[in-house]
PDB file of C-alpha atoms in Angstrom:
ATOM      1  CA  MET A   1     227.714 143.449 120.419  1.00 34.00           C
ATOM      2  CA  ILE A   2     229.297 147.090 121.417  1.00 42.00           C
ATOM      3  CA  ILE A   3     227.416 149.953 120.853  1.00 43.00           C
ATOM      4  CA  ASP A   4     230.410 152.933 120.908  1.00 40.00           C
ATOM      5  CA  ASN A   5     229.162 156.562 121.962  1.00 38.00           C
ATOM      6  CA  THR A   6     227.589 157.265 118.282  1.00 35.00           C
ATOM      7  CA  ILE A   7     224.369 158.374 118.124  1.00 33.00           C
ATOM      8  CA  ARG A   8     222.399 156.467 115.719  1.00 35.00           C
ATOM      9  CA  LYS A   9     219.085 157.177 115.532  1.00 36.00           C
ATOM     10  CA  LEU A  10     218.210 161.059 117.221  1.00 33.00           C
ATOM     11  CA  GLY A  11     215.709 161.587 114.267  1.00 35.00           C
ATOM     12  CA  CYS A  12     217.511 164.709 113.888  1.00 36.00           C
ATOM     13  CA  LEU A  13     220.845 165.688 111.980  1.00 38.00           C
ATOM     14  CA  TRP A  14     221.164 168.174 114.841  1.00 37.00           C
ATOM     15  CA  ALA A  15     220.809 166.189 117.609  1.00 38.00           C
ATOM     16  CA  MET A  16     223.600 164.084 115.953  1.00 38.00           C
ATOM     17  CA  ILE A  17     226.070 166.874 115.577  1.00 36.00           C
ATOM     18  CA  LEU A  18     225.359 168.561 119.134  1.00 39.00           C
ATOM     19  CA  SER A  19     226.436 165.466 120.732  1.00 39.00           C
ATOM     20  CA  VAL A  20     230.391 165.564 119.472  1.00 37.00           C
ATOM     21  CA  LEU A  21     230.245 168.876 119.623  1.00 38.00           C
ATOM     22  CA  VAL A  22     229.448 169.201 123.308  1.00 41.00           C
ATOM     23  CA  PRO A  23     232.166 172.225 124.511  1.00 40.00           C
ATOM     24  CA  ALA A  24     233.458 172.081 127.812  1.00 44.00           C
ATOM     25  CA  SER A  25     230.859 174.651 129.132  1.00 49.00           C
ATOM     26  CA  ALA A  26     228.203 172.693 129.295  1.00 76.00           C
ATOM     27  CA  ARG A  27     225.011 173.242 131.251  1.00 89.00           C
ATOM     28  CA  VAL A  28     221.816 171.909 132.152  1.00 94.00           C
ATOM     29  CA  TYR A  29     218.646 173.141 132.930  1.00 96.00           C
ATOM     30  CA  LYS A  30     214.857 172.471 134.481  1.00 97.00           C
ATOM     31  CA  LEU A  31     212.285 174.663 133.980  1.00 98.00           C
ATOM     32  CA  ASP A  32     208.926 174.743 135.067  1.00 98.00           C
ATOM     33  CA  GLY A  33     206.728 176.857 132.556  1.00 98.00           C
ATOM     34  CA  THR A  34     203.052 177.292 131.004  1.00 98.00           C
ATOM     35  CA  ILE A  35     201.967 176.783 127.496  1.00 97.00           C
ATOM     36  CA  GLY A  36     199.446 179.215 126.746  1.00 96.00           C
ATOM     37  CA  SER A  37     199.292 179.920 129.814  1.00 95.00           C
ATOM     38  CA  GLN A  38     197.248 177.255 130.817  1.00 95.00           C
ATOM     39  CA  TYR A  39     199.094 173.880 130.804  1.00 97.00           C
ATOM     40  CA  PRO A  40     201.845 173.479 133.155  1.00 98.00           C
ATOM     41  CA  ILE A  41     205.092 171.943 131.609  1.00 98.00           C
ATOM     42  CA  VAL A  42     208.396 170.722 132.135  1.00 98.00           C
ATOM     43  CA  ILE A  43     211.485 171.381 130.204  1.00 98.00           C
ATOM     44  CA  GLU A  44     215.065 169.729 130.572  1.00 97.00           C
ATOM     45  CA  LEU A  45     217.440 172.059 127.898  1.00 96.00           C
ATOM     46  CA  GLN A  46     221.283 171.022 127.423  1.00 93.00           C
ATOM     47  CA  GLU A  47     223.566 173.679 126.603  1.00 91.00           C
ATOM     48  CA  PHE A  48     225.720 173.415 123.804  1.00 82.00           C
ATOM     49  CA  ASP A  49     227.293 176.514 122.543  1.00 75.00           C
ATOM     50  CA  GLU A  50     225.920 180.235 123.773  1.00 73.00           C
ATOM     51  CA  GLY A  51     222.188 180.342 122.338  1.00 80.00           C
ATOM     52  CA  LEU A  52     221.801 176.841 121.329  1.00 90.00           C
ATOM     53  CA  TYR A  53     220.032 174.571 123.016  1.00 94.00           C
ATOM     54  CA  SER A  54     218.683 171.026 123.224  1.00 93.00           C
ATOM     55  CA  GLY A  55     216.572 168.677 125.287  1.00 95.00           C
ATOM     56  CA  GLN A  56     212.520 167.485 125.722  1.00 96.00           C
ATOM     57  CA  TYR A  57     209.699 168.789 127.480  1.00 98.00           C
ATOM     58  CA  ALA A  58     206.576 167.326 128.857  1.00 97.00           C
ATOM     59  CA  TYR A  59     202.814 168.081 130.269  1.00 97.00           C
ATOM     60  CA  CYS A  60     202.847 167.752 133.760  1.00 98.00           C
ATOM     61  CA  SER A  61     199.291 166.230 133.326  1.00 97.00           C
ATOM     62  CA  THR A  62     200.790 163.684 130.690  1.00 97.00           C
ATOM     63  CA  LEU A  63     203.482 162.587 132.869  1.00 96.00           C
ATOM     64  CA  GLN A  64     200.612 162.357 135.851  1.00 96.00           C
ATOM     65  CA  LYS A  65     198.809 159.983 133.707  1.00 96.00           C
ATOM     66  CA  ASN A  66     201.461 157.991 131.791  1.00 94.00           C
ATOM     67  CA  GLY A  67     204.341 158.539 133.899  1.00 93.00           C
ATOM     68  CA  ASP A  68     207.816 159.182 133.206  1.00 92.00           C
ATOM     69  CA  GLU A  69     207.968 157.023 129.601  1.00 92.00           C
ATOM     70  CA  LYS A  70     209.471 158.056 126.772  1.00 91.00           C
ATOM     71  CA  CYS A  71     206.449 159.094 124.643  1.00 92.00           C
ATOM     72  CA  SER A  72     205.771 161.348 127.748  1.00 95.00           C
ATOM     73  CA  TRP A  73     208.152 163.387 126.121  1.00 95.00           C
ATOM     74  CA  LEU A  74     208.668 165.548 123.298  1.00 96.00           C
ATOM     75  CA  LEU A  75     212.417 166.116 121.971  1.00 95.00           C
ATOM     76  CA  ILE A  76     213.743 169.767 121.594  1.00 95.00           C
ATOM     77  CA  ASN A  77     216.426 171.008 118.781  1.00 94.00           C
ATOM     78  CA  PRO A  78     217.378 173.564 116.727  1.00 94.00           C
ATOM     79  CA  SER A  79     216.087 174.420 113.766  1.00 92.00           C
ATOM     80  CA  TYR A  80     218.209 174.531 110.249  1.00 89.00           C
ATOM     81  CA  LYS A  81     216.391 177.530 109.626  1.00 88.00           C
ATOM     82  CA  ALA A  82     217.355 179.950 112.675  1.00 93.00           C
ATOM     83  CA  PRO A  83     219.167 177.527 115.217  1.00 93.00           C
ATOM     84  CA  THR A  84     219.273 179.840 118.207  1.00 92.00           C
ATOM     85  CA  GLN A  85     215.737 181.139 118.511  1.00 94.00           C
ATOM     86  CA  GLN A  86     213.667 178.843 116.668  1.00 96.00           C
ATOM     87  CA  TRP A  87     212.809 174.898 117.612  1.00 97.00           C
ATOM     88  CA  THR A  88     211.533 172.253 116.271  1.00 96.00           C
ATOM     89  CA  ILE A  89     209.302 169.686 118.428  1.00 96.00           C
ATOM     90  CA  ARG A  90     209.005 165.948 117.275  1.00 95.00           C
ATOM     91  CA  ASP A  91     207.697 163.624 119.192  1.00 92.00           C
ATOM     92  CA  CYS A  92     208.699 159.702 120.135  1.00 86.00           C
ATOM     93  CA  ARG A  93     207.748 158.571 116.654  1.00 80.00           C
ATOM     94  CA  PRO A  94     209.701 161.034 116.106  1.00 78.00           C
ATOM     95  CA  GLU A  95     208.097 162.943 113.863  1.00 82.00           C
ATOM     96  CA  PRO A  96     207.335 167.019 113.634  1.00 89.00           C
ATOM     97  CA  VAL A  97     204.436 168.096 115.802  1.00 95.00           C
ATOM     98  CA  GLU A  98     205.797 172.012 116.994  1.00 96.00           C
ATOM     99  CA  THR A  99     208.386 174.513 116.179  1.00 97.00           C
ATOM    100  CA  TRP A 100     208.728 176.985 118.649  1.00 98.00           C
ATOM    101  CA  TYR A 101     209.663 180.848 117.326  1.00 96.00           C
ATOM    102  CA  ASN A 102     211.228 184.014 118.660  1.00 97.00           C
ATOM    103  CA  VAL A 103     213.318 181.788 121.553  1.00 97.00           C
ATOM    104  CA  LYS A 104     214.411 183.868 124.411  1.00 96.00           C
ATOM    105  CA  PHE A 105     216.654 182.216 127.036  1.00 96.00           C
ATOM    106  CA  ASP A 106     218.516 184.173 129.392  1.00 94.00           C
ATOM    107  CA  GLY A 107     219.681 181.341 131.778  1.00 93.00           C
ATOM    108  CA  LYS A 108     216.938 182.494 134.000  1.00 96.00           C
ATOM    109  CA  ARG A 109     213.463 182.752 131.963  1.00 98.00           C
ATOM    110  CA  LEU A 110     212.573 181.141 129.072  1.00 98.00           C
ATOM    111  CA  THR A 111     209.682 182.854 126.075  1.00 98.00           C
ATOM    112  CA  ALA A 112     208.921 181.728 122.593  1.00 98.00           C
ATOM    113  CA  GLN A 113     205.619 181.481 120.973  1.00 98.00           C
ATOM    114  CA  MET A 114     204.406 177.359 119.526  1.00 97.00           C
ATOM    115  CA  LYS A 115     202.879 176.200 116.909  1.00 97.00           C
ATOM    116  CA  ASN A 116     201.571 172.857 116.203  1.00 95.00           C
ATOM    117  CA  ILE A 117     200.740 170.723 113.641  1.00 93.00           C
ATOM    118  CA  GLN A 118     197.329 172.000 114.133  1.00 93.00           C
ATOM    119  CA  GLY A 119     198.356 175.695 113.220  1.00 94.00           C
ATOM    120  CA  LYS A 120     197.287 176.620 116.283  1.00 95.00           C
ATOM    121  CA  SER A 121     199.976 179.252 118.450  1.00 97.00           C
ATOM    122  CA  TYR A 122     200.278 179.714 122.404  1.00 97.00           C
ATOM    123  CA  ASP A 123     202.918 181.316 124.517  1.00 98.00           C
ATOM    124  CA  VAL A 124     205.318 179.736 126.117  1.00 98.00           C
ATOM    125  CA  VAL A 125     206.766 181.054 129.576  1.00 98.00           C
ATOM    126  CA  ALA A 126     208.846 178.983 131.625  1.00 98.00           C
ATOM    127  CA  THR A 127     211.362 179.839 134.747  1.00 98.00           C
ATOM    128  CA  VAL A 128     214.453 177.831 135.547  1.00 98.00           C
ATOM    129  CA  ILE A 129     214.573 176.037 138.653  1.00 97.00           C
ATOM    130  CA  GLN A 130     217.495 173.775 138.962  1.00 94.00           C
ATOM    131  CA  GLN A 131     220.891 174.196 136.795  1.00 93.00           C
ATOM    132  CA  ALA A 132     223.983 172.774 136.772  1.00 88.00           C
ATOM    133  CA  ARG A 133     227.422 171.916 134.753  1.00 80.00           C
ATOM    134  CA  ASP A 134     227.029 168.346 133.057  1.00 71.00           C
ATOM    135  CA  ASP A 135     230.723 168.389 132.210  1.00 69.00           C
ATOM    136  CA  ALA A 136     232.212 168.486 136.197  1.00 74.00           C
ATOM    137  CA  PRO A 137     233.835 165.294 137.150  1.00 86.00           C
ATOM    138  CA  LEU A 138     231.288 163.181 139.229  1.00 92.00           C
ATOM    139  CA  THR A 139     233.454 161.977 141.707  1.00 93.00           C
ATOM    140  CA  SER A 140     231.975 163.761 144.469  1.00 92.00           C
ATOM    141  CA  TYR A 141     228.854 162.685 143.663  1.00 92.00           C
ATOM    142  CA  TYR A 142     229.233 159.114 143.878  1.00 95.00           C
ATOM    143  CA  LYS A 143     231.573 159.858 146.812  1.00 94.00           C
ATOM    144  CA  ARG A 144     228.556 160.938 149.008  1.00 93.00           C
ATOM    145  CA  HIS A 145     226.575 158.188 147.750  1.00 94.00           C
ATOM    146  CA  ILE A 146     228.265 154.904 147.872  1.00 94.00           C
ATOM    147  CA  GLY A 147     225.731 152.189 149.743  1.00 95.00           C
ATOM    148  CA  GLU A 148     222.611 154.171 149.050  1.00 94.00           C
ATOM    149  CA  MET A 149     220.425 152.509 145.835  1.00 92.00           C
ATOM    150  CA  VAL A 150     219.911 154.250 143.018  1.00 91.00           C
ATOM    151  CA  CYS A 151     215.833 154.945 143.436  1.00 88.00           C
ATOM    152  CA  ASP A 152     217.015 156.573 146.945  1.00 88.00           C
ATOM    153  CA  LEU A 153     219.138 159.039 145.375  1.00 89.00           C
ATOM    154  CA  ASP A 154     216.888 159.420 141.898  1.00 91.00           C
ATOM    155  CA  MET A 155     220.167 159.370 139.907  1.00 94.00           C
ATOM    156  CA  PHE A 156     218.697 158.487 136.873  1.00 93.00           C
ATOM    157  CA  ASN A 157     217.082 161.631 136.743  1.00 92.00           C
ATOM    158  CA  TYR A 158     220.083 163.953 138.048  1.00 93.00           C
ATOM    159  CA  LEU A 159     220.102 166.078 134.883  1.00 93.00           C
ATOM    160  CA  PRO A 160     224.384 166.108 134.986  1.00 92.00           C
ATOM    161  CA  ILE A 161     223.960 162.786 134.433  1.00 94.00           C
ATOM    162  CA  LYS A 162     220.352 162.110 132.102  1.00 95.00           C
ATOM    163  CA  PHE A 163     221.619 164.076 129.700  1.00 93.00           C
ATOM    164  CA  ARG A 164     224.742 162.428 129.370  1.00 93.00           C
ATOM    165  CA  LEU A 165     223.076 158.762 129.359  1.00 95.00           C
ATOM    166  CA  ILE A 166     220.566 160.230 127.157  1.00 94.00           C
ATOM    167  CA  ASN A 167     223.280 161.313 123.970  1.00 92.00           C
ATOM    168  CA  LEU A 168     225.280 158.073 125.188  1.00 95.00           C
ATOM    169  CA  MET A 169     222.273 155.239 125.217  1.00 95.00           C
ATOM    170  CA  GLU A 170     219.978 157.501 122.549  1.00 92.00           C
ATOM    171  CA  LEU A 171     216.371 158.035 124.616  1.00 91.00           C
ATOM    172  CA  GLU A 172     214.625 154.940 123.921  1.00 91.00           C
ATOM    173  CA  SER A 173     217.489 152.956 125.364  1.00 95.00           C
ATOM    174  CA  TYR A 174     217.328 155.296 128.058  1.00 96.00           C
ATOM    175  CA  PHE A 175     214.500 154.848 129.525  1.00 94.00           C
ATOM    176  CA  THR A 176     214.852 150.851 128.437  1.00 94.00           C
ATOM    177  CA  LEU A 177     217.311 151.689 131.498  1.00 95.00           C
ATOM    178  CA  LYS A 178     215.607 152.862 133.806  1.00 94.00           C
ATOM    179  CA  ASN A 179     212.461 150.017 133.513  1.00 93.00           C
ATOM    180  CA  ILE A 180     215.336 147.248 134.086  1.00 94.00           C
ATOM    181  CA  TYR A 181     216.975 148.910 136.392  1.00 92.00           C
ATOM    182  CA  GLN A 182     213.755 147.513 139.966  1.00 90.00           C
ATOM    183  CA  THR A 183     215.374 145.638 142.136  1.00 89.00           C
ATOM    184  CA  GLN A 184     218.637 146.610 142.832  1.00 89.00           C
ATOM    185  CA  GLY A 185     221.723 146.557 144.589  1.00 87.00           C
ATOM    186  CA  ASP A 186     223.361 149.526 146.528  1.00 93.00           C
ATOM    187  CA  ILE A 187     226.292 151.774 144.745  1.00 96.00           C
ATOM    188  CA  GLU A 188     229.477 150.303 145.334  1.00 96.00           C
ATOM    189  CA  TYR A 189     233.440 150.799 144.185  1.00 97.00           C
ATOM    190  CA  SER A 190     236.190 149.508 143.091  1.00 95.00           C
ATOM    191  CA  LYS A 191     238.834 149.445 140.168  1.00 94.00           C
ATOM    192  CA  GLY A 192     238.215 153.885 140.127  1.00 96.00           C
ATOM    193  CA  MET A 193     235.043 153.196 139.312  1.00 97.00           C
ATOM    194  CA  PHE A 194     231.816 153.875 141.469  1.00 97.00           C
ATOM    195  CA  TYR A 195     228.802 151.546 139.770  1.00 97.00           C
ATOM    196  CA  GLY A 196     225.949 149.501 140.308  1.00 96.00           C
ATOM    197  CA  SER A 197     223.819 146.904 138.854  1.00 95.00           C
ATOM    198  CA  GLY A 198     219.670 146.007 138.994  1.00 93.00           C
ATOM    199  CA  PHE A 199     216.460 143.955 136.624  1.00 92.00           C
ATOM    200  CA  MET A 200     213.729 143.831 135.911  1.00 90.00           C
ATOM    201  CA  ALA A 201     211.759 142.796 139.104  1.00 86.00           C
ATOM    202  CA  HIS A 202     210.940 138.561 138.836  1.00 82.00           C
ATOM    203  CA  GLN A 203     212.702 137.898 136.264  1.00 78.00           C
ATOM    204  CA  CYS A 204     216.172 138.037 137.437  1.00 78.00           C
ATOM    205  CA  CYS A 205     219.147 138.003 134.934  1.00 83.00           C
ATOM    206  CA  ASP A 206     217.201 139.296 131.910  1.00 91.00           C
ATOM    207  CA  PRO A 207     216.545 141.743 131.574  1.00 93.00           C
ATOM    208  CA  ALA A 208     219.444 143.343 133.637  1.00 95.00           C
ATOM    209  CA  THR A 209     222.072 146.181 133.574  1.00 96.00           C
ATOM    210  CA  VAL A 210     225.160 147.196 134.939  1.00 97.00           C
ATOM    211  CA  TRP A 211     226.902 150.869 134.992  1.00 97.00           C
ATOM    212  CA  ALA A 212     229.790 152.513 135.763  1.00 98.00           C
ATOM    213  CA  TYR A 213     230.980 156.287 135.925  1.00 97.00           C
ATOM    214  CA  ASP A 214     235.294 155.702 135.217  1.00 97.00           C
ATOM    215  CA  THR A 215     236.693 158.429 137.812  1.00 95.00           C
ATOM    216  CA  ASP A 216     240.130 157.962 135.735  1.00 94.00           C
ATOM    217  CA  ASN A 217     238.482 159.051 132.494  1.00 94.00           C
ATOM    218  CA  ASN A 218     235.689 161.244 133.987  1.00 94.00           C
ATOM    219  CA  SER A 219     233.307 158.014 131.427  1.00 96.00           C
ATOM    220  CA  PHE A 220     229.968 155.690 131.838  1.00 97.00           C
ATOM    221  CA  TYR A 221     229.822 152.788 130.773  1.00 98.00           C
ATOM    222  CA  ILE A 222     226.690 150.614 130.727  1.00 98.00           C
ATOM    223  CA  TRP A 223     225.666 147.052 130.106  1.00 98.00           C
ATOM    224  CA  ILE A 224     222.617 145.887 129.729  1.00 97.00           C
ATOM    225  CA  ARG A 225     221.340 142.112 128.555  1.00 96.00           C
ATOM    226  CA  MET A 226     217.520 141.946 127.057  1.00 94.00           C
ATOM    227  CA  ASP A 227     216.315 138.502 125.211  1.00 93.00           C
ATOM    228  CA  ASN A 228     219.277 137.274 125.271  1.00 92.00           C
ATOM    229  CA  SER A 229     221.516 139.653 123.658  1.00 95.00           C
ATOM    230  CA  ASP A 230     224.402 141.750 125.274  1.00 95.00           C
ATOM    231  CA  TYR A 231     224.527 145.259 124.308  1.00 97.00           C
ATOM    232  CA  TRP A 232     227.267 147.791 126.004  1.00 98.00           C
ATOM    233  CA  TRP A 233     228.010 151.589 125.385  1.00 98.00           C
ATOM    234  CA  SER A 234     231.090 153.887 126.409  1.00 98.00           C
ATOM    235  CA  GLU A 235     231.635 157.704 126.538  1.00 96.00           C
ATOM    236  CA  SER A 236     235.416 156.845 125.778  1.00 94.00           C
ATOM    237  CA  GLY A 237     234.932 154.710 122.756  1.00 92.00           C
ATOM    238  CA  ASN A 238     236.236 151.120 124.529  1.00 95.00           C
ATOM    239  CA  ILE A 239     234.294 148.851 126.882  1.00 96.00           C
ATOM    240  CA  PRO A 240     237.493 148.288 129.794  1.00 97.00           C
ATOM    241  CA  PHE A 241     238.131 145.117 131.055  1.00 97.00           C
ATOM    242  CA  LYS A 242     237.550 145.833 134.648  1.00 97.00           C
ATOM    243  CA  PHE A 243     234.090 146.835 133.644  1.00 98.00           C
ATOM    244  CA  GLN A 244     233.175 143.400 132.112  1.00 97.00           C
ATOM    245  CA  GLU A 245     234.536 141.756 135.080  1.00 97.00           C
ATOM    246  CA  VAL A 246     232.276 143.819 136.439  1.00 96.00           C
ATOM    247  CA  VAL A 247     229.095 142.953 134.982  1.00 96.00           C
ATOM    248  CA  ASN A 248     230.577 139.262 134.487  1.00 95.00           C
ATOM    249  CA  SER A 249     230.634 139.172 138.594  1.00 93.00           C
ATOM    250  CA  ARG A 250     226.996 140.504 139.216  1.00 87.00           C
ATOM    251  CA  PHE A 251     225.161 138.827 135.856  1.00 85.00           C
TER     252      PHE A 251
END
């Protein structure tokens, strides 16, 4: 079946709205910080409008213990009550687990007060360590990496790509893509597309995946085969024949 770029289950209506209304000036940020001045965290944010953000954060100890998995992260969404100053935090089920109040972020430093479902409050402080535009064409990025493996350049964790894939596929499918991509080939180029393929180690062809970045329209296409079923995603809203050809040539 074909799954277009409509987001189905992000667990929050705000996330659904924001995924459609991404302006041309969108930016992404990665921050290092602490909660309660003692618990190290990492935050990843996407800016959808001035003062309006969405993203995720994780405790460094959780990432070290469980790895970069879906449930290692908590989802950040604007609150209905005060979207530019209050954030609702949800877990991977997703269920509300925290609220961040008095959020202040100037593109360099973030401060907020967090209250969890147990009623405990902590200060949140974080500093930007990386930022980039997530809407700029990625042609030059892929040109530099033709012939390399995705694992060598950590492509799926490059923030401008990561947020686009999460918006396109939802968080759960994004991590499925990452988990499948173990045995892999080099990044190639043909018919205006940079693309690559991979499958789970010792399980050739199912599950398997192919991705492509189309330079003609600045769009990603994703294909996943799992349990003998095929799933497709497209930022442009359709699956071009040239991408289907690539998939058929690989699997």
